[in-house]
Coordinates of C-alpha atoms in Angstrom, one line a residue:
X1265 CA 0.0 0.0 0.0
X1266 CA 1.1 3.5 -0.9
X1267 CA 0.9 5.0 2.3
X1268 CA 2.4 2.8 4.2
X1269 CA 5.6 2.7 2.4
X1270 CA 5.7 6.5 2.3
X1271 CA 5.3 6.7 6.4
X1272 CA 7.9 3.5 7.1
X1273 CA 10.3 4.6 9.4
X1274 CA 14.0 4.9 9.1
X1275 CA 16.6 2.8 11.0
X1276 CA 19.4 4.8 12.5
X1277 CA 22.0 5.5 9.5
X1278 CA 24.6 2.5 10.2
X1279 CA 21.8 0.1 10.4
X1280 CA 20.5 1.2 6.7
X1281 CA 21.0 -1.2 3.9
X1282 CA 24.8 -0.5 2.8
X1283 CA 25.9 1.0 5.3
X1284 CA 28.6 -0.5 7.5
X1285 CA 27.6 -1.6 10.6
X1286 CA 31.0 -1.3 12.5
X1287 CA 30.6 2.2 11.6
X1288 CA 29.6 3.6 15.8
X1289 CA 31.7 1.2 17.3
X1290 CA 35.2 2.8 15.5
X1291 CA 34.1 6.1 16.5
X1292 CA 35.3 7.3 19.6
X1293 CA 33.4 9.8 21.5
X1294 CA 36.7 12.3 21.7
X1295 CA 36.9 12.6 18.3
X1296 CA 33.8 14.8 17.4
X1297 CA 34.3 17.1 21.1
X1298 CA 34.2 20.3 19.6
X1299 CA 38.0 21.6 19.4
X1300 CA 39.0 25.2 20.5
X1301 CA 38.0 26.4 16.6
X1302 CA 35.0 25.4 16.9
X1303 CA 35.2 23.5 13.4
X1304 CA 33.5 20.1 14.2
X1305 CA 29.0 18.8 14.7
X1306 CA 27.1 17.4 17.6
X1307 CA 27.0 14.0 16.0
X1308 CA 25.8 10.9 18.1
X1309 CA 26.5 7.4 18.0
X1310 CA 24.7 6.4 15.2
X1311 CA 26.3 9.1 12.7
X1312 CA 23.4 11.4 13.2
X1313 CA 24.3 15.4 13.0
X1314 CA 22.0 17.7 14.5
X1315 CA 21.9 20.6 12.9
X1316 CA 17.8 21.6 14.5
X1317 CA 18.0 23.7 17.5
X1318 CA 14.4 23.6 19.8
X1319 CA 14.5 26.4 22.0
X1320 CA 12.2 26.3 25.1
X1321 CA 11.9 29.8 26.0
X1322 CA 9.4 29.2 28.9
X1323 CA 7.1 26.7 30.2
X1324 CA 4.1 28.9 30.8
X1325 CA 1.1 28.5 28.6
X1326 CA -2.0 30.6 28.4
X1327 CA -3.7 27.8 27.0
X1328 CA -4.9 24.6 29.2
X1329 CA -5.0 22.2 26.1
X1330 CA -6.6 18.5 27.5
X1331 CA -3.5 16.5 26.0
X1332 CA -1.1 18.7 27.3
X1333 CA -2.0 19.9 31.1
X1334 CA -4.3 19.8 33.5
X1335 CA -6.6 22.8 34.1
X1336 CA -5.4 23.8 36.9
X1337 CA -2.3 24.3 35.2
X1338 CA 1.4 22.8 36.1
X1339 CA 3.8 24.4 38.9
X1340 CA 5.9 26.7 36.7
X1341 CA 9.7 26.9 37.0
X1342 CA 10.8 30.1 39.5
X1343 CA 12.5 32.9 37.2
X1344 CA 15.4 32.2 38.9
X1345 CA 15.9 28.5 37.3
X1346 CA 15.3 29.9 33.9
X1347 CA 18.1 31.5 31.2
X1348 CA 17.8 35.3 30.7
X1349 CA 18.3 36.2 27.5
X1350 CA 21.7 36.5 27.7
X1351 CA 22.6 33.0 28.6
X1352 CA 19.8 32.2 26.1
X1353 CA 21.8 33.9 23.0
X1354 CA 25.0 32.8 24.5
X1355 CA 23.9 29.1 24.1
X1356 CA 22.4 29.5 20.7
X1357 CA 26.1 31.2 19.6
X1358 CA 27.5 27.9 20.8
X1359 CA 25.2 25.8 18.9
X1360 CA 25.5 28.2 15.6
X1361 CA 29.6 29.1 15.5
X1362 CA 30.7 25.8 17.4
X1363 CA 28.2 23.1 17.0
X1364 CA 26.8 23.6 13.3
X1365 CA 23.5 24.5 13.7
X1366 CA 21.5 26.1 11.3
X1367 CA 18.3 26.3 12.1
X1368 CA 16.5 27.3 15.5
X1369 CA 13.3 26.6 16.5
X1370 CA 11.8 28.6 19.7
X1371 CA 9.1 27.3 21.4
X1372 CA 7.3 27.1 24.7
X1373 CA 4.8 26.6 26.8
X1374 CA 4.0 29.4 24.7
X1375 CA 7.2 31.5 23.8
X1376 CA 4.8 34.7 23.0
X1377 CA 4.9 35.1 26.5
X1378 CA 8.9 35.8 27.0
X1379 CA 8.5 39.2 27.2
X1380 CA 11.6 39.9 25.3
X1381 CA 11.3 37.5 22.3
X1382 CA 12.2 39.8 19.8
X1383 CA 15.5 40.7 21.0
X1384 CA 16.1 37.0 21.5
X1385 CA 15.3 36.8 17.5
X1386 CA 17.3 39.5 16.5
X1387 CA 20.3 38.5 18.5
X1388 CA 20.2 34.9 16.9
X1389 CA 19.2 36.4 13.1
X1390 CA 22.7 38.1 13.7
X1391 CA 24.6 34.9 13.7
X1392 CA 26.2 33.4 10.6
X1393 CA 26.3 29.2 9.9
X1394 CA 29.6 27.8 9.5
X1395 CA 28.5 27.9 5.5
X1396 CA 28.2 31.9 5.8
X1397 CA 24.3 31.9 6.2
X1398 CA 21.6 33.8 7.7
X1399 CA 20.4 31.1 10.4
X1400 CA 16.9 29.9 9.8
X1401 CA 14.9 30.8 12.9
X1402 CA 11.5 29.9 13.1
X1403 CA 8.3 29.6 15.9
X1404 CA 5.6 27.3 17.1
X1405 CA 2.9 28.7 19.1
X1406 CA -0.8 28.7 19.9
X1407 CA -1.3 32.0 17.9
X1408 CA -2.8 33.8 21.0
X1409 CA -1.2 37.4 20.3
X1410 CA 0.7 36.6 17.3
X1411 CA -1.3 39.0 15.2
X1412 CA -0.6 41.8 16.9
X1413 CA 3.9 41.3 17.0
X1414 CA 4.1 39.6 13.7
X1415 CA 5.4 42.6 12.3
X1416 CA 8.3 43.2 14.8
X1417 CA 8.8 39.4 14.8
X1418 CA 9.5 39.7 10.9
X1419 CA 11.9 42.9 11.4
X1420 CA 13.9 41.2 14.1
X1421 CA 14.4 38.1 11.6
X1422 CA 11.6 35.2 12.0
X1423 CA 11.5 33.4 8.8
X1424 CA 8.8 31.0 9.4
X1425 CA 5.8 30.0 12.4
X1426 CA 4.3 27.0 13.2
X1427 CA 0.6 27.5 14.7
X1428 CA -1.2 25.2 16.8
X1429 CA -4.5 24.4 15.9
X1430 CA -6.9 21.4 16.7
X1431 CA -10.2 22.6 15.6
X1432 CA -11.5 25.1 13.7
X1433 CA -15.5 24.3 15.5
X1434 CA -15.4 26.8 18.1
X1435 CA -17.1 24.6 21.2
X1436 CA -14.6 22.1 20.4
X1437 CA -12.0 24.4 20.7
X1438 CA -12.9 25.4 24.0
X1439 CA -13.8 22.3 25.3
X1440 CA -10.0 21.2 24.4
X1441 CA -8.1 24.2 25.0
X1442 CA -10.0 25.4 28.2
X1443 CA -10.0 29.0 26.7
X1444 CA -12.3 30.8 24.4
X1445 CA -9.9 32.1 22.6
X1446 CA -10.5 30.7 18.7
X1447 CA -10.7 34.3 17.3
X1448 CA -7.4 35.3 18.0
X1449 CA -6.1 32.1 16.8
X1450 CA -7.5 32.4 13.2
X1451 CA -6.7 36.3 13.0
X1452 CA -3.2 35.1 13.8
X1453 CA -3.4 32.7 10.8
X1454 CA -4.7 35.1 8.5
X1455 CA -1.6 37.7 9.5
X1456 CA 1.4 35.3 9.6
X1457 CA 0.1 34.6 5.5
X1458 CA -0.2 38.0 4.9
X1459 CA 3.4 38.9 6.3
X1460 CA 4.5 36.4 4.1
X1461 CA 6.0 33.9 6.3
X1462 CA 5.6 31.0 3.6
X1463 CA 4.9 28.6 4.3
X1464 CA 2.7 29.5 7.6
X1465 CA 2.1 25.9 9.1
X1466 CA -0.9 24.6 11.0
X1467 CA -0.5 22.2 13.4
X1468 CA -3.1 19.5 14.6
X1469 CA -3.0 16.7 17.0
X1470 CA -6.0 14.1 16.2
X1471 CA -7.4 12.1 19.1
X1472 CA -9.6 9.5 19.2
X1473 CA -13.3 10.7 19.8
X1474 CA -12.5 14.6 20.4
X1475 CA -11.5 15.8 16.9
X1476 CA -11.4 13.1 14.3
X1477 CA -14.7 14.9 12.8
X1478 CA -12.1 18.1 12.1
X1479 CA -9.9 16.3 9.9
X1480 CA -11.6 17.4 6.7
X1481 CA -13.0 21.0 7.9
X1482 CA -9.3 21.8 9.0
X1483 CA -8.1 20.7 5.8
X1484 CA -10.5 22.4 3.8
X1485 CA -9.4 25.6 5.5
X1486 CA -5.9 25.6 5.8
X1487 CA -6.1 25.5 2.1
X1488 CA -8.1 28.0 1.7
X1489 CA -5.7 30.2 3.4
X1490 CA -3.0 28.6 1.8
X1491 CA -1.4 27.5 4.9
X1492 CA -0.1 23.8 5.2
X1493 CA -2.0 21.7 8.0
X1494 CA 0.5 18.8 9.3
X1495 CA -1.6 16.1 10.8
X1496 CA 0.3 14.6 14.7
X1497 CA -0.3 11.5 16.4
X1498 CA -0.9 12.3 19.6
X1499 CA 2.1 11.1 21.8
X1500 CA 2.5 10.2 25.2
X1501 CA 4.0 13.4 26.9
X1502 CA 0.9 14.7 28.7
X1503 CA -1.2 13.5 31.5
X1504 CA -0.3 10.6 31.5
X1505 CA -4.1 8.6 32.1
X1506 CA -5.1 10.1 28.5
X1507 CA -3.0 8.2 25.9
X1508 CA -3.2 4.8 25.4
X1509 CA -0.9 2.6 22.4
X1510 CA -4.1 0.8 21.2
X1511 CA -6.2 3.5 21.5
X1512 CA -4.9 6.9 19.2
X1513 CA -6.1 7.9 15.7
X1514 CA -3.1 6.5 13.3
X1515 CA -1.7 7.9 10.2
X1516 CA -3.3 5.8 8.1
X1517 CA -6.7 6.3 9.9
X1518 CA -5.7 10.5 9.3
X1519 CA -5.6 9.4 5.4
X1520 CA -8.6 7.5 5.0
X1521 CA -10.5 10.1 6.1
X1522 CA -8.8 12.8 4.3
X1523 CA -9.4 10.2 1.0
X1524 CA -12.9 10.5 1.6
X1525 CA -12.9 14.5 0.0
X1526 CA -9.4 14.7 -1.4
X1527 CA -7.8 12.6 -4.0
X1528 CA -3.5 12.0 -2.6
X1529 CA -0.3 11.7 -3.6
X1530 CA 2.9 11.8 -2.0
X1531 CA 4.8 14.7 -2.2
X1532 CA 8.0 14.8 -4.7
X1533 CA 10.3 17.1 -2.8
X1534 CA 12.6 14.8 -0.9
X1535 CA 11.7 14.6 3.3
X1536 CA 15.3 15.2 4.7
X1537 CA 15.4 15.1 8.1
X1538 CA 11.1 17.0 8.3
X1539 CA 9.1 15.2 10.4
X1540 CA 5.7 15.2 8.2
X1541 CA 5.4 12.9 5.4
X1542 CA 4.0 15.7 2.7
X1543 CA 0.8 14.5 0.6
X1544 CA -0.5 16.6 -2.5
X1545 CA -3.9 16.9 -2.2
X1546 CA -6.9 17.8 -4.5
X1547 CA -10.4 18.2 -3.8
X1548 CA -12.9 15.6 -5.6
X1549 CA -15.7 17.6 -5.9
X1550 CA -13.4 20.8 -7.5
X1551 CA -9.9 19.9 -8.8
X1552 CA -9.1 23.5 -8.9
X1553 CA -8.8 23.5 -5.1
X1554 CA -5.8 22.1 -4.3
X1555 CA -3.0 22.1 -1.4
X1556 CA 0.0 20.1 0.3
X1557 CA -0.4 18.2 4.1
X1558 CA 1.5 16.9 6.6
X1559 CA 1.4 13.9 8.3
X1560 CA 4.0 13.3 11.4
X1561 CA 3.8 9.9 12.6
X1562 CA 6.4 10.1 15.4
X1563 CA 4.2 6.4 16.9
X1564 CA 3.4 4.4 14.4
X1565 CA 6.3 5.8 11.7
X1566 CA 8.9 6.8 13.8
X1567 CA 11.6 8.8 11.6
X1568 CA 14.3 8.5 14.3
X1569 CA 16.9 7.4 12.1
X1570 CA 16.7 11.2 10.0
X1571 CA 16.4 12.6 13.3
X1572 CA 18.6 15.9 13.2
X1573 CA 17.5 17.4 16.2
X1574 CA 18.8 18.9 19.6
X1575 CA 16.3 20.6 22.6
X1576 CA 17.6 23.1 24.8
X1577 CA 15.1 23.2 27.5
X1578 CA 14.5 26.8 29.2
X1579 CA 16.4 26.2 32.6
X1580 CA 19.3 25.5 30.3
X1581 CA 19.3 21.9 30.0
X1582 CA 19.9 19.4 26.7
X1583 CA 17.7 16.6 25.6
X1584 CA 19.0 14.7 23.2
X1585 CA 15.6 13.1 22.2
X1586 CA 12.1 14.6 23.0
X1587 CA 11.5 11.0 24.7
X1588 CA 14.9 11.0 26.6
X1589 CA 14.4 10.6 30.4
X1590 CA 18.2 11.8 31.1
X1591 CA 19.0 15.5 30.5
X1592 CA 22.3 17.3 30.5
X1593 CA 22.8 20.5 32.5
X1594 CA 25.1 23.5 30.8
X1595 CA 22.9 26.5 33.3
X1596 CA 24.9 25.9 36.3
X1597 CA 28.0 25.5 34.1
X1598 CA 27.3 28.4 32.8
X1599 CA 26.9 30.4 35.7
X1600 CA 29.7 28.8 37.4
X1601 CA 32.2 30.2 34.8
X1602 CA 32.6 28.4 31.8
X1603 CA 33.8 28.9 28.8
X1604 CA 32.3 28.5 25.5
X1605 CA 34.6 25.7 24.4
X1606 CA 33.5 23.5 28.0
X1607 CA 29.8 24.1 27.3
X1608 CA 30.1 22.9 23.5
X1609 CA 32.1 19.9 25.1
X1610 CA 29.5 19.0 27.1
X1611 CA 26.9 19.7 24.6
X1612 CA 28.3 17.7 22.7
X1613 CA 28.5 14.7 25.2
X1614 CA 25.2 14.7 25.8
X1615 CA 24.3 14.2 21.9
X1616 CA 26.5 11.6 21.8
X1617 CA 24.9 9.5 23.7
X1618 CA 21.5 9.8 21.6
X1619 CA 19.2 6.7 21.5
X1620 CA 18.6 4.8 18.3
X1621 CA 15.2 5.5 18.7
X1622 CA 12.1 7.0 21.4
X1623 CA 11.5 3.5 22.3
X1624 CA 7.9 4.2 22.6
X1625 CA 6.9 0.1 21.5
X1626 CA 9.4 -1.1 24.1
X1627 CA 8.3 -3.2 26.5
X1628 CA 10.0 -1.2 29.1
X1629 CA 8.9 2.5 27.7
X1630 CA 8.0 5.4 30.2
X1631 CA 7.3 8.9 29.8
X1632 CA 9.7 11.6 30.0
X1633 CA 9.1 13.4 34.0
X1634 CA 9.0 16.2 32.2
X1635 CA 5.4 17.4 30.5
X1636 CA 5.9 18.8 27.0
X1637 CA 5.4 22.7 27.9
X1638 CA 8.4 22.2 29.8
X1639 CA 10.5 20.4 27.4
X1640 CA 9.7 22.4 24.4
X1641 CA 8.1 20.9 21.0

């Protein structure tokens, strides 16, 4: 079937067909620490590069989304545990000048809360890859308030945002987000496509008997507006009672339903190291309506073998996997005096050590302690 050979997963790169298999276990770990020039790649054991930068600039949210958080909210961390903005730019001019990153990604909670985000931009847009390049810098968030920065966002450098959305059915929407708040979401939309932040992405996360009836509507209207919708199986990072292996709305069930108004192919541009599995899609009933959507089967299609990804949580710690349940500190570090060249080092350690995969069909398989407003998306 089509579809499923588009979404198989990827084995890590020494386990693909051809590739030597001896290849991790010849590599020490010294050889890819970061030297004093700066000239080498967070690489892990498997011959992965990251080269994907998630930034977590808070873990406040002024949403109380179902899958995510109770409504009561979370405790948040005290100011005190989190980077300023200084130690935040420091890090990313690690990453970018020492480690070989080129793209950042900031995120949340909600990072339209950090007051200061658009210093935070301009300071990283400043930075230049180590192939002389303007460093791709883009945003997820729930929308709440974008409208009304997207300008300044622009100016200080944002290339590209990412904007959660699970419903366009305004009960729904407040029935999952806790908030009535769907206005400001879809105003949002309509500005981030008008400031020309191609493409604007939508992002959905489909669960079983809240919001499989959206599929289509969203789809209908992120084409409309010319955004791309990317389509997420729900994972298990929120409370932890809600999400159940046997019991989520699949990739393939996301496509059957989207085959019910839309006629789908897969997409020709190559996936890389993208998480969505891109379909073309045209409407049945009026071929001259046509778009591109995402589907990111991180369950049931993992794509940790492409996996070019590193997460700097916002009280300065490194996950090497958005599943990992060991973190690396570089705050204290930080604060305690060290240089640039110690933190890449142990940056650098901690990607090393990089699972094959999320392990989320092992037996043995727990949740990260950490819910995913705090560890970024």
């Amino acid at each position: 079937m089509t579809t499923r050979l588009y979404l198989s997963p990827t084995p890590p790169r020494n386990d693909r067909e051809g590739a030597s298999k001896s290849t991790s276990a010849s590599i020490k770990h010294d050889a890819y620490l970061p030297p004093a020039d700066g000239n080498r790649v967070l690489v892990d054991r498997f011959g992965r590069i990251a080269r994907d930068l998630r930034v977590s600039l808070t873990d406040r949210c002024n949403l109380r989304c179902t899958y995510c958080m109770p409504a009561e909210g979370l405790e948040w961390l005290p100011t005190e545990q989190t980077l300023n903005d200084a130690e935040v730019l420091r890090l990313i001019r690690i990453a970018v000048i020492k480690l070989g990153i080129r793209q950042i990604r900031f995120t949340g909670g909600e990072p339209l809360l950090r007051k200061n985000l658009e210093d935070i931009i301009a300071g990283t847009a400043a930075l230049r890859t180590d192939e002389g390049e303007k460093v791709h810098i883009a945003l997820t968030t729930n929308g709440l308030g974008l409208d009304k920065r997207i300008a300044g966002l622009k100016e200080a450098g944002l290339d590209r945002v990412n904007i959660s959305l699970d419903t366009i059915d305004a009960e729904r929407y407040v029935s999952l987000t806790r908030r009535d708040r769907l206005s400001g979401v879809l105003a949002s939309i309509d500005a981030a496509v008008a400031a020309g932040l191609h493409p604007v992405k939508i992002n959905a996360v489909v669960m079983p008997g809240v919001n499989e009836v959206d599929i289509v509507p969203l789809a209908e209207y992120c084409i409309s507006k010319g955004a791309q919708l990317r389509f997420i199986e729900q994972m298990p990072l929120g409370p932890r009672e809600q999400w159940k292996r046997d019991d989520m709305v699949t990739a393939e069930e996301i496509l059957a339903r989207l085959e019910e108004k839309f006629t789908l192919s897969p997409a020709k541009e190559p996936r890389g190291a993208a998480p969505a599995a891109l379909w073309n899609v045209v409407d049945k009933s009026n071929p001259v309506i046509t778009g591109q959507i995402g589907i990111i089967a991180s369950v049931t299609h993992p794509f940790c073998g492409d996996c070019d990804r590193s997460r700097l949580t916002t009280d300065g710690t490194i996950r090497n996997c958005l599943f990992s349940r060991t973190e690396t500190p570089l705050r204290d570090a930080l604060r305690d005096g060290a240089s640039d060249d110690e933190l890449a080092q142990l940056w650098a350690g901690a990607m090393w050590e990089k699972k094959p995969g999320h392990g989320i069909d092992d037996e043995g398989f727990l949740q990260p302690d950490r819910p995913m407003s705090a560890i970024g998306g």
